[in-house]
Amino acid sequence: MSQAKVPAWVNIALIPFLNIMLAFVVSGLIILAIGEDPIEAAGYLIYGAFGYDEGVGYTLYYATNLIFTGLAVSVAFKGGLFNIGGEGQAYIGGLGVGLVCLALDHTMPFYIIAPLAILGAAAFGAAWAYVPAYLQARRGSHIVITTIMFNFIASSLMVYLIVNWLKEDGRMAPNSRTFEENAWMPYLHELFSPLGIDIGDSPLNVAFIIALVCCVFVWGLIWHTRWGYQLRTLGTNPTAAKYAGIDTAKVTIWAMLISGGLAGFVGINEIMGVNHSLLLNFTAGYGFAGIAVALMGRNHPIGIILAAILFGALYQGGSELAFEIPTITPEIVIVIQGLVILFSGALEHMFKDRIEGFFIRRAVA
């Protein structure tokens, strides 16, 4: 009952903001402890992420992957499922993208390859999520355990396929051949340049627009469809969902399929948009970071976009910071990122009771 008296913006905005600020305060103390100025470090970090066109492009490029994986985690969360298999699903989604590009880049134009690659990413990512979904829905196997295992299986499978079947002949690196340019996702700076708009050279490509479209799709699906209502009911109270006649097993499987498909879109950005070849370890932890993005964004597409941009800024700004102040090594930047994840994820309820109590007492008074 007391929760209803707390303004919605407290949980949506105030508490996440305070958690992030606390993470930055602790990060500042760490930087101070190694003998550097936290204010100066913050300035370099902000400048690296938002201070010039190329930096903004890199920030949004990193954010693109995090939007995909954040949405993937969010859809599963809405159904009460903790899908931590985004890393493996993104990996296999990239395999789907790579196979489409390798098969068609010599014979088909971009407007044929692009939609097929998008379908390949979604289909392969969803297929990789299907087995854990089925085991959860039909056999009661916990989704956390099975998705963890499938992350490792995906990693091993990709090593086997690339090293033994897809690696370009005569190349030592475990990469496929480079795609023909008609299988490259266009860079946004190339699209905007003829219009007289200069956004700087960066890896930012059309996958960012696809990510925003996915946000609209998830928003409409979860909050404006019958299936979305069933999903939210399942996540809130599985017993009530069963009594309401909802096929909980079917909803569970479909939620994981959509979640896996969204994670698979990381391959569009990384394989088709940036690397232009199939390679190992392109997921770079985005699947796990997506969990923090979803938590910080309160499982809402708008919140996920903002949280993804924040983490993208930490990635890009952190690189600038490590370059400008050599004593702040990349490992310390990772610590800063980890603190943000810690305070926005594991410790997100640190202030919750006190802040809600304050607003409840204020409302009663």
Short mmCIF file of C-alpha atoms in Angstrom, two decimals:
data_model
loop_
_atom_site.label_atom_id
_atom_site.label_comp_id
_atom_site.label_asym_id
_atom_site.label_seq_id
_atom_site.Cartn_x
_atom_site.Cartn_y
_atom_site.Cartn_z
CA MET A 1 0.00 0.00 0.00
CA SER A 2 2.82 2.41 0.90
CA GLN A 3 4.48 1.86 -2.47
CA ALA A 4 1.51 3.49 -4.19
CA LYS A 5 2.13 6.72 -2.26
CA VAL A 6 5.65 7.08 -3.59
CA PRO A 7 5.85 9.23 -6.76
CA ALA A 8 6.73 7.14 -9.81
CA TRP A 9 9.70 9.36 -10.68
CA VAL A 10 11.41 8.39 -7.42
CA ASN A 11 11.94 4.78 -8.51
CA ILE A 12 12.30 5.58 -12.19
CA ALA A 13 14.80 8.44 -11.97
CA LEU A 14 15.88 9.55 -8.49
CA ILE A 15 17.08 6.24 -7.05
CA PRO A 16 19.06 5.20 -10.18
CA PHE A 17 20.60 8.69 -10.31
CA LEU A 18 21.73 8.49 -6.68
CA ASN A 19 23.19 5.02 -7.24
CA ILE A 20 25.18 6.26 -10.23
CA MET A 21 26.40 9.32 -8.32
CA LEU A 22 27.56 7.12 -5.44
CA ALA A 23 29.45 4.92 -7.91
CA PHE A 24 31.19 8.01 -9.29
CA VAL A 25 32.01 9.27 -5.79
CA VAL A 26 33.67 5.96 -4.91
CA SER A 27 35.47 6.02 -8.28
CA GLY A 28 36.70 9.52 -7.47
CA LEU A 29 38.11 8.30 -4.16
CA ILE A 30 39.98 5.53 -5.99
CA ILE A 31 41.44 8.02 -8.46
CA LEU A 32 42.38 10.31 -5.57
CA ALA A 33 44.08 7.38 -3.83
CA ILE A 34 46.42 6.83 -6.80
CA GLY A 35 47.43 10.49 -6.72
CA GLU A 36 45.33 11.94 -9.54
CA ASP A 37 42.71 14.68 -9.61
CA PRO A 38 39.17 13.20 -9.83
CA ILE A 39 37.78 16.42 -11.32
CA GLU A 40 40.37 16.44 -14.07
CA ALA A 41 39.74 12.73 -14.71
CA ALA A 42 35.99 13.33 -14.94
CA GLY A 43 36.63 16.12 -17.43
CA TYR A 44 38.66 13.85 -19.70
CA LEU A 45 36.04 11.12 -19.42
CA ILE A 46 33.18 13.43 -20.37
CA TYR A 47 35.19 15.05 -23.15
CA GLY A 48 36.18 11.67 -24.59
CA ALA A 49 32.55 10.54 -24.68
CA PHE A 50 30.75 13.72 -25.75
CA GLY A 51 33.32 16.44 -26.44
CA TYR A 52 33.84 15.91 -30.17
CA ASP A 53 31.98 14.30 -33.09
CA GLU A 54 34.05 11.15 -33.34
CA GLY A 55 33.81 10.54 -29.60
CA VAL A 56 30.02 10.82 -29.71
CA GLY A 57 29.99 8.36 -32.62
CA TYR A 58 31.99 5.81 -30.66
CA THR A 59 29.78 6.31 -27.60
CA LEU A 60 26.65 5.59 -29.63
CA TYR A 61 28.37 2.66 -31.36
CA TYR A 62 29.02 1.01 -28.00
CA ALA A 63 25.51 1.94 -26.86
CA THR A 64 24.02 0.16 -29.87
CA ASN A 65 25.19 -3.25 -28.66
CA LEU A 66 24.05 -2.47 -25.12
CA ILE A 67 20.59 -1.46 -26.31
CA PHE A 68 20.20 -4.82 -28.05
CA THR A 69 21.33 -6.85 -25.04
CA GLY A 70 19.50 -4.61 -22.56
CA LEU A 71 16.25 -5.11 -24.46
CA ALA A 72 16.92 -8.85 -24.57
CA VAL A 73 17.31 -9.02 -20.80
CA SER A 74 14.30 -6.75 -20.30
CA VAL A 75 11.87 -8.89 -22.30
CA ALA A 76 12.86 -11.96 -20.31
CA PHE A 77 12.69 -10.04 -17.01
CA LYS A 78 9.12 -9.01 -17.76
CA GLY A 79 8.20 -12.69 -17.75
CA GLY A 80 10.10 -13.42 -14.55
CA LEU A 81 13.01 -14.97 -16.46
CA PHE A 82 16.65 -14.12 -15.76
CA ASN A 83 18.23 -14.61 -19.16
CA ILE A 84 21.96 -14.25 -18.66
CA GLY A 85 22.66 -16.06 -21.91
CA GLY A 86 22.76 -12.87 -23.99
CA GLU A 87 26.48 -13.33 -24.58
CA GLY A 88 26.01 -16.71 -26.23
CA GLN A 89 22.89 -15.64 -28.10
CA ALA A 90 24.72 -12.60 -29.49
CA TYR A 91 27.62 -14.83 -30.49
CA ILE A 92 25.42 -17.26 -32.40
CA GLY A 93 23.41 -14.38 -33.86
CA GLY A 94 26.67 -13.08 -35.30
CA LEU A 95 27.25 -16.51 -36.82
CA GLY A 96 23.92 -16.20 -38.60
CA VAL A 97 24.88 -12.76 -39.94
CA GLY A 98 28.28 -13.99 -41.06
CA LEU A 99 26.93 -17.03 -42.88
CA VAL A 100 24.41 -14.91 -44.80
CA CYS A 101 27.09 -12.40 -45.82
CA LEU A 102 29.62 -15.06 -46.79
CA ALA A 103 27.05 -16.92 -48.86
CA LEU A 104 25.55 -13.95 -50.71
CA ASP A 105 28.07 -11.12 -50.89
CA HIS A 106 29.40 -12.21 -54.32
CA THR A 107 26.00 -12.48 -55.95
CA MET A 108 23.41 -10.30 -54.17
CA PRO A 109 23.05 -6.53 -53.64
CA PHE A 110 22.91 -4.91 -50.24
CA TYR A 111 19.14 -4.49 -50.19
CA ILE A 112 18.78 -8.28 -50.44
CA ILE A 113 21.60 -9.17 -48.05
CA ALA A 114 20.65 -6.72 -45.27
CA PRO A 115 17.13 -8.04 -44.50
CA LEU A 116 18.33 -11.64 -44.76
CA ALA A 117 21.22 -10.89 -42.40
CA ILE A 118 18.80 -9.27 -39.92
CA LEU A 119 16.57 -12.35 -40.12
CA GLY A 120 19.64 -14.57 -39.74
CA ALA A 121 20.73 -12.72 -36.60
CA ALA A 122 17.26 -12.99 -35.06
CA ALA A 123 16.75 -16.62 -36.08
CA PHE A 124 20.13 -17.87 -34.86
CA GLY A 125 19.91 -15.92 -31.59
CA ALA A 126 16.37 -17.15 -30.97
CA ALA A 127 17.32 -20.72 -31.82
CA TRP A 128 20.13 -20.60 -29.28
CA ALA A 129 17.66 -19.40 -26.64
CA TYR A 130 15.06 -22.04 -27.52
CA VAL A 131 16.62 -25.01 -25.73
CA PRO A 132 16.99 -23.21 -22.35
CA ALA A 133 13.46 -21.85 -22.85
CA TYR A 134 12.04 -25.31 -23.52
CA LEU A 135 13.88 -26.84 -20.56
CA GLN A 136 12.54 -24.09 -18.28
CA ALA A 137 8.98 -24.26 -19.58
CA ARG A 138 8.55 -28.01 -19.98
CA ARG A 139 11.12 -29.61 -17.68
CA GLY A 140 11.57 -27.07 -14.90
CA SER A 141 15.32 -26.58 -15.48
CA HIS A 142 16.36 -23.20 -14.15
CA ILE A 143 16.93 -20.66 -16.89
CA VAL A 144 20.01 -19.20 -15.18
CA ILE A 145 21.86 -22.53 -15.18
CA THR A 146 21.02 -23.47 -18.75
CA THR A 147 21.79 -20.05 -20.23
CA ILE A 148 25.16 -19.97 -18.44
CA MET A 149 26.03 -23.36 -19.93
CA PHE A 150 24.93 -22.25 -23.38
CA ASN A 151 27.26 -19.25 -23.21
CA PHE A 152 30.21 -21.62 -22.90
CA ILE A 153 28.85 -23.98 -25.53
CA ALA A 154 28.42 -21.06 -27.94
CA SER A 155 32.01 -19.96 -27.35
CA SER A 156 33.38 -23.44 -28.01
CA LEU A 157 31.16 -23.94 -31.05
CA MET A 158 32.31 -20.68 -32.61
CA VAL A 159 35.97 -21.61 -32.11
CA TYR A 160 35.39 -24.96 -33.79
CA LEU A 161 33.44 -23.56 -36.74
CA ILE A 162 35.75 -20.64 -37.46
CA VAL A 163 39.05 -22.49 -37.00
CA ASN A 164 38.04 -25.63 -38.88
CA TRP A 165 35.48 -24.47 -41.44
CA LEU A 166 35.21 -20.72 -41.91
CA LYS A 167 38.76 -19.38 -41.51
CA GLU A 168 40.21 -17.86 -44.65
CA ASP A 169 42.92 -20.03 -46.23
CA GLY A 170 46.44 -18.75 -45.67
CA ARG A 171 45.47 -16.58 -42.70
CA MET A 172 46.84 -17.22 -39.24
CA ALA A 173 44.15 -15.22 -37.43
CA PRO A 174 40.91 -17.14 -36.81
CA ASN A 175 38.81 -14.90 -39.07
CA SER A 176 36.71 -15.55 -42.13
CA ARG A 177 37.47 -13.69 -45.33
CA THR A 178 36.42 -10.05 -45.48
CA PHE A 179 32.94 -9.52 -46.88
CA GLU A 180 32.47 -7.68 -50.14
CA GLU A 181 31.42 -4.06 -49.61
CA ASN A 182 27.84 -4.76 -50.70
CA ALA A 183 27.50 -6.77 -47.46
CA TRP A 184 28.65 -3.90 -45.23
CA MET A 185 26.16 -2.03 -43.08
CA PRO A 186 26.47 1.65 -44.09
CA TYR A 187 28.21 4.01 -41.69
CA LEU A 188 26.08 6.93 -40.57
CA HIS A 189 28.82 9.46 -41.31
CA GLU A 190 28.81 8.26 -44.93
CA LEU A 191 25.03 8.60 -45.15
CA PHE A 192 25.00 12.07 -43.62
CA SER A 193 28.00 13.45 -45.51
CA PRO A 194 26.10 14.11 -48.80
CA LEU A 195 23.58 16.10 -46.76
CA GLY A 196 26.34 18.38 -45.50
CA ILE A 197 26.16 16.94 -41.99
CA ASP A 198 29.55 16.07 -40.48
CA ILE A 199 29.34 13.66 -37.53
CA GLY A 200 32.98 12.54 -37.66
CA ASP A 201 34.43 9.19 -38.66
CA SER A 202 33.38 6.44 -36.27
CA PRO A 203 32.05 2.86 -36.38
CA LEU A 204 28.50 4.15 -35.81
CA ASN A 205 26.32 2.58 -38.49
CA VAL A 206 22.72 1.85 -39.43
CA ALA A 207 22.56 -0.79 -36.66
CA PHE A 208 21.99 2.12 -34.25
CA ILE A 209 18.78 2.99 -36.09
CA ILE A 210 17.78 -0.68 -36.00
CA ALA A 211 18.35 -0.63 -32.23
CA LEU A 212 15.99 2.35 -31.85
CA VAL A 213 13.38 0.56 -33.96
CA CYS A 214 13.73 -2.45 -31.67
CA CYS A 215 13.04 -0.17 -28.69
CA VAL A 216 9.76 0.94 -30.27
CA PHE A 217 8.93 -2.68 -31.07
CA VAL A 218 9.53 -3.85 -27.50
CA TRP A 219 7.54 -0.93 -26.09
CA GLY A 220 4.58 -1.72 -28.28
CA LEU A 221 4.82 -5.47 -27.74
CA ILE A 222 5.01 -5.43 -23.95
CA TRP A 223 2.66 -2.56 -23.10
CA HIS A 224 0.20 -2.52 -26.00
CA THR A 225 -0.53 -6.12 -26.97
CA ARG A 226 -2.45 -8.98 -25.42
CA TRP A 227 0.68 -11.12 -25.41
CA GLY A 228 2.57 -8.41 -23.57
CA TYR A 229 -0.13 -8.36 -20.90
CA GLN A 230 0.21 -12.13 -20.55
CA LEU A 231 3.98 -11.78 -20.25
CA ARG A 232 3.72 -9.14 -17.52
CA THR A 233 1.12 -11.20 -15.69
CA LEU A 234 3.40 -14.22 -15.78
CA GLY A 235 6.28 -12.16 -14.42
CA THR A 236 4.18 -10.66 -11.64
CA ASN A 237 2.35 -13.79 -10.46
CA PRO A 238 2.79 -17.12 -12.30
CA THR A 239 0.05 -18.76 -10.24
CA ALA A 240 -2.48 -16.06 -11.11
CA ALA A 241 -1.43 -16.32 -14.76
CA LYS A 242 -2.25 -20.04 -14.77
CA TYR A 243 -5.63 -19.48 -13.12
CA ALA A 244 -6.35 -16.80 -15.73
CA GLY A 245 -5.93 -19.39 -18.46
CA ILE A 246 -2.57 -18.17 -19.75
CA ASP A 247 -0.40 -20.86 -21.29
CA THR A 248 2.64 -20.02 -19.17
CA ALA A 249 4.93 -22.51 -20.90
CA LYS A 250 4.13 -21.04 -24.32
CA VAL A 251 4.62 -17.46 -23.09
CA THR A 252 7.93 -18.47 -21.48
CA ILE A 253 9.24 -19.98 -24.69
CA TRP A 254 8.18 -17.03 -26.83
CA ALA A 255 9.68 -14.55 -24.37
CA MET A 256 13.02 -16.30 -24.58
CA LEU A 257 12.84 -16.55 -28.37
CA ILE A 258 12.29 -12.79 -28.64
CA SER A 259 15.00 -12.18 -26.06
CA GLY A 260 17.48 -14.33 -27.94
CA GLY A 261 16.60 -12.70 -31.25
CA LEU A 262 17.22 -9.24 -29.83
CA ALA A 263 20.59 -10.31 -28.44
CA GLY A 264 21.47 -11.77 -31.83
CA PHE A 265 21.25 -8.30 -33.37
CA VAL A 266 24.62 -7.50 -31.79
CA GLY A 267 25.99 -9.42 -34.77
CA ILE A 268 24.48 -6.85 -37.16
CA ASN A 269 26.48 -4.08 -35.52
CA GLU A 270 29.72 -5.97 -34.99
CA ILE A 271 29.96 -8.42 -37.89
CA MET A 272 28.16 -6.57 -40.68
CA GLY A 273 28.69 -3.02 -39.45
CA VAL A 274 32.27 -2.86 -38.16
CA ASN A 275 34.46 -5.95 -38.58
CA HIS A 276 33.10 -7.08 -41.99
CA SER A 277 34.20 -10.63 -41.28
CA LEU A 278 33.30 -13.43 -38.91
CA LEU A 279 35.71 -13.54 -35.98
CA LEU A 280 36.05 -14.71 -32.40
CA ASN A 281 35.13 -12.79 -29.22
CA PHE A 282 33.34 -9.94 -30.97
CA THR A 283 30.69 -9.91 -28.24
CA ALA A 284 33.24 -8.46 -25.77
CA GLY A 285 31.01 -8.88 -22.71
CA TYR A 286 28.05 -6.94 -24.10
CA GLY A 287 25.69 -9.74 -23.13
CA PHE A 288 26.60 -9.46 -19.47
CA ALA A 289 26.71 -5.65 -19.48
CA GLY A 290 23.19 -5.73 -20.89
CA ILE A 291 21.98 -7.07 -17.53
CA ALA A 292 23.17 -3.90 -15.78
CA VAL A 293 21.73 -1.76 -18.58
CA ALA A 294 18.31 -3.40 -18.17
CA LEU A 295 18.41 -3.02 -14.38
CA MET A 296 19.47 0.61 -14.53
CA GLY A 297 16.91 1.34 -17.23
CA ARG A 298 14.14 -0.24 -15.13
CA ASN A 299 13.38 -2.64 -18.01
CA HIS A 300 11.81 0.16 -20.06
CA PRO A 301 13.08 0.96 -23.58
CA ILE A 302 13.63 4.66 -22.82
CA GLY A 303 15.53 3.84 -19.66
CA ILE A 304 17.55 1.23 -21.53
CA ILE A 305 18.56 3.77 -24.19
CA LEU A 306 19.75 6.21 -21.51
CA ALA A 307 21.58 3.50 -19.55
CA ALA A 308 23.20 2.17 -22.73
CA ILE A 309 24.45 5.66 -23.61
CA LEU A 310 25.88 5.97 -20.09
CA PHE A 311 27.78 2.71 -20.43
CA GLY A 312 28.85 3.63 -23.95
CA ALA A 313 30.19 6.88 -22.52
CA LEU A 314 32.13 4.93 -19.89
CA TYR A 315 33.66 2.72 -22.59
CA GLN A 316 34.63 5.59 -24.89
CA GLY A 317 35.39 8.17 -22.22
CA GLY A 318 37.38 5.58 -20.31
CA SER A 319 39.64 5.05 -23.32
CA GLU A 320 40.26 8.80 -23.54
CA LEU A 321 40.91 8.95 -19.81
CA ALA A 322 43.48 6.14 -19.91
CA PHE A 323 45.22 7.85 -22.84
CA GLU A 324 45.40 11.31 -21.28
CA ILE A 325 46.36 10.16 -17.76
CA PRO A 326 48.63 7.10 -18.12
CA THR A 327 48.56 6.36 -14.38
CA ILE A 328 44.84 5.64 -14.73
CA THR A 329 45.25 2.34 -16.50
CA PRO A 330 42.54 0.54 -18.49
CA GLU A 331 42.10 -1.74 -15.48
CA ILE A 332 41.09 1.22 -13.31
CA VAL A 333 38.60 2.25 -15.99
CA ILE A 334 37.14 -1.26 -15.79
CA VAL A 335 36.89 -0.81 -12.01
CA ILE A 336 34.87 2.38 -12.57
CA GLN A 337 32.57 0.52 -14.94
CA GLY A 338 32.26 -2.28 -12.42
CA LEU A 339 31.33 0.15 -9.65
CA VAL A 340 28.51 1.55 -11.78
CA ILE A 341 27.27 -2.00 -12.35
CA LEU A 342 27.62 -2.78 -8.65
CA PHE A 343 25.68 0.21 -7.38
CA SER A 344 23.04 0.14 -10.10
CA GLY A 345 22.58 -3.60 -9.93
CA ALA A 346 23.52 -5.50 -6.80
CA LEU A 347 23.16 -2.46 -4.51
CA GLU A 348 20.27 -0.72 -6.29
CA HIS A 349 18.07 -0.95 -3.15
CA MET A 350 20.66 0.66 -0.86
CA PHE A 351 18.71 3.94 -0.63
CA LYS A 352 15.32 2.61 -1.67
CA ASP A 353 13.70 2.14 1.76
CA ARG A 354 14.99 5.42 3.20
CA ILE A 355 13.97 7.50 0.18
CA GLU A 356 10.55 5.88 -0.10
CA GLY A 357 10.04 6.31 3.63
CA PHE A 358 10.86 10.00 3.32
CA PHE A 359 8.27 10.56 0.59
CA ILE A 360 5.67 8.48 2.42
CA ARG A 361 6.13 10.50 5.62
CA ARG A 362 5.99 13.68 3.58
CA ALA A 363 2.74 12.57 1.91
CA VAL A 364 1.16 11.65 5.25
CA ALA A 365 2.20 14.97 6.79
#
